[in-house]
CSV table of C-alpha atoms in Angstrom, one decimal:
chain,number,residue,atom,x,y,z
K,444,UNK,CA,20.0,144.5,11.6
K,445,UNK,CA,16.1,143.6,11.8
K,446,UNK,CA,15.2,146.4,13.1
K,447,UNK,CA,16.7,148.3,10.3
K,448,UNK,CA,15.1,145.8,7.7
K,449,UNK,CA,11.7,146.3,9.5
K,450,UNK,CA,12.0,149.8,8.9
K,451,UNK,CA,12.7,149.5,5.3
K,452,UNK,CA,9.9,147.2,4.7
K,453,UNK,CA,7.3,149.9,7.0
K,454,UNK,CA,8.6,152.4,4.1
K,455,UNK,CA,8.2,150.2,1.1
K,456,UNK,CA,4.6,150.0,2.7
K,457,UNK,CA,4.3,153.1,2.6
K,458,UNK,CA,5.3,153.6,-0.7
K,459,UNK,CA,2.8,150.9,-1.6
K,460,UNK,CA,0.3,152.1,0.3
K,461,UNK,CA,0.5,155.8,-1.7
K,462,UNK,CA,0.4,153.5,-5.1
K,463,UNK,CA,-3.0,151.8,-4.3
K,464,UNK,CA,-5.1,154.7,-4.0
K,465,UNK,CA,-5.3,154.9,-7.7
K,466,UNK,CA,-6.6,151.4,-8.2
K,467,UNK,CA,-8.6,151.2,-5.2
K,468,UNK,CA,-10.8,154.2,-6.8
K,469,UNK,CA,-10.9,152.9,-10.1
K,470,UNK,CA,-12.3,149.0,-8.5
K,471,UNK,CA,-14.7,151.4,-6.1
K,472,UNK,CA,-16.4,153.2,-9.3
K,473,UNK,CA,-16.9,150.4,-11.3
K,474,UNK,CA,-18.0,148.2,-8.4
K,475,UNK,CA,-20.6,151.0,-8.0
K,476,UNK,CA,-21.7,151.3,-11.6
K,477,UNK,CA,-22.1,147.0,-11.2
K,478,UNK,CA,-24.4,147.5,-8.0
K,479,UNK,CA,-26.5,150.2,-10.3
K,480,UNK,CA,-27.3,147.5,-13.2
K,481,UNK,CA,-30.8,146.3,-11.8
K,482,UNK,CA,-30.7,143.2,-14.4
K,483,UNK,CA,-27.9,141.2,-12.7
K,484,UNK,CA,-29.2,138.7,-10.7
K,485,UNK,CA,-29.6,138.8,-6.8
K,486,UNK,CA,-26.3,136.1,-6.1
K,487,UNK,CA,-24.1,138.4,-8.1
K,488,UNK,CA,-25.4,141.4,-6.1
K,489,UNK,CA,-25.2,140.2,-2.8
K,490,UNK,CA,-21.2,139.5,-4.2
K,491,UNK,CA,-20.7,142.3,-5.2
K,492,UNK,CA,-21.8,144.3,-2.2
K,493,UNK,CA,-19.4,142.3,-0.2
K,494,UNK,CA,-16.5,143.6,-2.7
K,495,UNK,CA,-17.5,147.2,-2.0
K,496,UNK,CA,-17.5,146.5,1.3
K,497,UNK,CA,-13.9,145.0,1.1
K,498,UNK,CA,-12.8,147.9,-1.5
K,499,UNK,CA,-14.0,149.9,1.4
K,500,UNK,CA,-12.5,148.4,3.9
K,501,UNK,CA,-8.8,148.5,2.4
K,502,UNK,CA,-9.5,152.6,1.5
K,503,UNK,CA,-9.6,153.1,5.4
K,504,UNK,CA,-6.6,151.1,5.8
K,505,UNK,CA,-4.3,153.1,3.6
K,506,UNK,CA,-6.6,156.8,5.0
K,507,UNK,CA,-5.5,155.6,8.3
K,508,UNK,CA,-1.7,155.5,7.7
K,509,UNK,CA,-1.0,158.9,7.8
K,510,UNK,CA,-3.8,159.5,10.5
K,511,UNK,CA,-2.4,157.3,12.9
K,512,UNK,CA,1.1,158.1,12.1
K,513,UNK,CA,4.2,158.5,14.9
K,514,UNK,CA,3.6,162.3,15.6
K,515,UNK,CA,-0.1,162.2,16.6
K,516,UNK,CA,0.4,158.7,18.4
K,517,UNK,CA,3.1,160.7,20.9
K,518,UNK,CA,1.1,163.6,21.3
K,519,UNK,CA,-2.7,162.5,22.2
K,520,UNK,CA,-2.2,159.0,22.7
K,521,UNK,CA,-6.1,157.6,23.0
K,522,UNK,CA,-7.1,155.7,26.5
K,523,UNK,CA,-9.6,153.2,25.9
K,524,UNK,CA,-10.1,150.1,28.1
K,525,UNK,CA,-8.3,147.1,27.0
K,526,UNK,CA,-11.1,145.0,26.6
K,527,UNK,CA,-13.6,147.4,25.0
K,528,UNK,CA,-10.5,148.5,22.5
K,529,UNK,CA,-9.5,144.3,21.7
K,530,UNK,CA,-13.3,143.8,21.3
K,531,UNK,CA,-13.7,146.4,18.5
K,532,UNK,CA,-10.4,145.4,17.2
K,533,UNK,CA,-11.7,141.5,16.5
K,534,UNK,CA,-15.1,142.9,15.2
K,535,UNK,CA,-12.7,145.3,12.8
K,536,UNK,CA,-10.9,142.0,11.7
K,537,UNK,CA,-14.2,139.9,11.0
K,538,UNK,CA,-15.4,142.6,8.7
K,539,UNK,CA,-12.3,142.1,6.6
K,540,UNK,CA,-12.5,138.2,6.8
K,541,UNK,CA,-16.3,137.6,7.3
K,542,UNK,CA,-15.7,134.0,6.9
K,543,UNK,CA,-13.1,133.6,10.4
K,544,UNK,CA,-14.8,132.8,13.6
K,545,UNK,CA,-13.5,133.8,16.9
K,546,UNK,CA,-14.7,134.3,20.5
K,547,UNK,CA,-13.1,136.6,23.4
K,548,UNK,CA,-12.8,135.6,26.9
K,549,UNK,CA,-12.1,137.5,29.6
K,550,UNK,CA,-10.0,136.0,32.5
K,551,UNK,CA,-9.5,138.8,35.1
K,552,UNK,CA,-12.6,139.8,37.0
K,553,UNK,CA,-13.1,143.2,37.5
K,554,UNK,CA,-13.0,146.7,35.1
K,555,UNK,CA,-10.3,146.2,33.1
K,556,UNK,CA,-6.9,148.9,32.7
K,557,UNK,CA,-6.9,151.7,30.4
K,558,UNK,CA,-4.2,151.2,28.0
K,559,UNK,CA,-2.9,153.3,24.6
K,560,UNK,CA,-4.4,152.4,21.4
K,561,UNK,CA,-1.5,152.0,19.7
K,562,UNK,CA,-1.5,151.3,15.7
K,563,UNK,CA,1.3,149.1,16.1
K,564,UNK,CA,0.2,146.5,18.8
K,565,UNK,CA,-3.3,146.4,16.5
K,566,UNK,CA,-0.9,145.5,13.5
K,567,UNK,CA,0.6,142.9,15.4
K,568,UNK,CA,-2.5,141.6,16.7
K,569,UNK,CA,-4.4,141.5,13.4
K,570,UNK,CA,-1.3,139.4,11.5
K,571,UNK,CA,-1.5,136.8,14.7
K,572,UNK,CA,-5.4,136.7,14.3
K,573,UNK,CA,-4.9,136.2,10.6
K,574,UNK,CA,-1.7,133.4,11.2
K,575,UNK,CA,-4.3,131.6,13.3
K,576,UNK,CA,-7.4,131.9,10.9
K,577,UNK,CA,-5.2,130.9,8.2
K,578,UNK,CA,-4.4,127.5,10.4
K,579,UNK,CA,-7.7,126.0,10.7
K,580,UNK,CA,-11.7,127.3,10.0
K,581,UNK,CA,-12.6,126.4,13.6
K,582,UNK,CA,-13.5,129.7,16.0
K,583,UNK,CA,-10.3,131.1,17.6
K,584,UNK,CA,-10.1,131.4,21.1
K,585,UNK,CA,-9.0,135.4,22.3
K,586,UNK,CA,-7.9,135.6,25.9
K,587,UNK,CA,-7.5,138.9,27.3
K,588,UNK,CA,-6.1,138.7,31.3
K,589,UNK,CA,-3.9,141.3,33.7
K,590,UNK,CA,-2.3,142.2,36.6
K,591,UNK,CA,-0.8,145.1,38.6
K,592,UNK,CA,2.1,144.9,35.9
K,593,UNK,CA,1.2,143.2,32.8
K,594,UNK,CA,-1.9,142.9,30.6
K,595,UNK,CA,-2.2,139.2,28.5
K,596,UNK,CA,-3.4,138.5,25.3
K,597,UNK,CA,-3.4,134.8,24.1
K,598,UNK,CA,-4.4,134.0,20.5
K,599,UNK,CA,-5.6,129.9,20.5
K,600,UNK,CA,-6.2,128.4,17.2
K,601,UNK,CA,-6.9,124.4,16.8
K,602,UNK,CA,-5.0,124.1,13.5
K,603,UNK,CA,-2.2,122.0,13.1
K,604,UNK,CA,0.2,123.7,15.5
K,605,UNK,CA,3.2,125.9,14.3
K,606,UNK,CA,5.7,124.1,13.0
K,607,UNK,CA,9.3,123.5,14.6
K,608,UNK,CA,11.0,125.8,12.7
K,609,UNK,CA,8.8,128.6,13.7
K,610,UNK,CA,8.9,127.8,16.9
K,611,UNK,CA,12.6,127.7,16.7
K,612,UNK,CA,12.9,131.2,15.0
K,613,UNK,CA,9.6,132.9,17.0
K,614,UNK,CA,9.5,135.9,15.0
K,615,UNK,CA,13.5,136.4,14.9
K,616,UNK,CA,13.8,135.2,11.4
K,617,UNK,CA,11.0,135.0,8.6
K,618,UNK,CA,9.8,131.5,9.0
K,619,UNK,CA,6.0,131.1,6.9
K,620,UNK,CA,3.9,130.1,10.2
K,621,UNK,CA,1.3,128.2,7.2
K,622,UNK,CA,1.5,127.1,3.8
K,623,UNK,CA,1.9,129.7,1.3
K,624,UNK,CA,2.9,132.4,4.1
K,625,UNK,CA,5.9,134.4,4.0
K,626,UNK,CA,7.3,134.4,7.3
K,627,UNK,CA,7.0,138.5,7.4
K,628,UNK,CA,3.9,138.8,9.4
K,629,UNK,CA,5.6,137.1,12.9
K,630,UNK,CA,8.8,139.7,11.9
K,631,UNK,CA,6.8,142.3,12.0
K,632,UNK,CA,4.7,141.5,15.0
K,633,UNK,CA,7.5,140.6,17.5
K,634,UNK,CA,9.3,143.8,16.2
K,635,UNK,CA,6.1,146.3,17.3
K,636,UNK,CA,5.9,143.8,20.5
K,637,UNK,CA,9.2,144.2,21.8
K,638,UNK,CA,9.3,148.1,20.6
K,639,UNK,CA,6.0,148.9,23.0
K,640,UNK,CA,7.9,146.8,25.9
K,641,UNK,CA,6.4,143.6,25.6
K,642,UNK,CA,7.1,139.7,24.8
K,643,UNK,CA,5.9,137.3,22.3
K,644,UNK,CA,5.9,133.8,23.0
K,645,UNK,CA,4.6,131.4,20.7
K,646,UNK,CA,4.0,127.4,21.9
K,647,UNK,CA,1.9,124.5,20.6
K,648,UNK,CA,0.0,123.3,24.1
K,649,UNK,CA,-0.7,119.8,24.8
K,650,UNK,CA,-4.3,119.8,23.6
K,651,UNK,CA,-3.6,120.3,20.2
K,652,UNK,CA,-3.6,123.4,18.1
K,653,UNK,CA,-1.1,127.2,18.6
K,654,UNK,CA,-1.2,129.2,21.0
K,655,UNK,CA,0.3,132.6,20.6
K,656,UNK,CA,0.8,135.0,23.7
């Protein structure tokens, strides 16, 4: 049963996703005809660069969709190392929220494992990175560790900690993991976890703060 209603919320998104293109373009041109007017002054500029940057950053997302859709993922799967591929992936995420901090440490020695890019484990990782962002403004702490059979990644934040009822549910059931949050974004990442073979825990450690892994 969530695995069906995961898949009819990926094609709603879709559907969504088709519907945006209009009003991204529109917001793009007259974003551009604003940047042209040499009168307004430098502040309003410098804000409006950063919303074509955004407008530009959410016409990629939706171009992507049908790029990086299931038939091309199964028949050239990209290799990249897993550290090179997660590091691009935070600096992806910082140019959509410029205002999150985060650091990335690396806690196996040695090159690490080549592993498949897959749109779906990015997905998941983005709404944890946003979940922790959303928790507190301090930096976030990204692990990235492995093995002979497993590669790691453990998202730290210093917020508040989740609360009991999401640690209770832990992506089974939409439980908002912050104020104003729906609860959908943990759904959907333990769904793409478990459906590429792995596990997500989620835990609030004794220092303080959540800690997904």
């Amino acid at each position: 049963l969530r695995d069906e209603r995961v898949l009819a919320m990926g094609t709603l998104a879709a559907g969504a996703a088709h519907e945006l293109g209009t009003p991204l373009a529109t917001m793009s041109l007259l974003a551009g005809e604003l940047a042209a007017d040499s009168n307004l002054p430098a502040a309003v500029r410098e804000d409006i660069g950063l919303l074509r940057q955004q407008i530009a950053v959410c016409k990629e997302i939706i171009t992507g969709l049908s790029r990086r859709a299931g038939a091309e993922r199964l028949e050239s799967p990209p290799l990249q190392a897993a550290d090179r591929w997660l590091d691009a992936l935070r600096l992806h995420w910082h140019a959509v929220r410029p205002q999150a901090a985060s650091r990335l440490i690396i806690g196996t020695d040695g090159p690490a494992p080549e592993i498949v890019a897959d749109p779906r484990l990015e997905q998941a990782l983005l709404n944890l990175f946003n979940n922790a962002a959303n928790a507190t403004a301090r930096p976030l702490e990204i692990r990235l560790s492995w093995c002979s059979s497993n590669l790691g990644i453990d998202i730290r934040d210093y917020g508040p900690g989740y609360p009991a009822a999401v640690l209770a549910a832990a992506g089974m059931q939409e439980q908002p993991a912050h104020p104003g949050g729906s609860g959908i974004g943990l759904l959907l990442t333990r769904a793409a976890i478990e459906q590429l073979g792995g596990s997500l825990t989620l835990s609030n450690p004794d220092e303080g703060g959540a800690l997904a892994r």
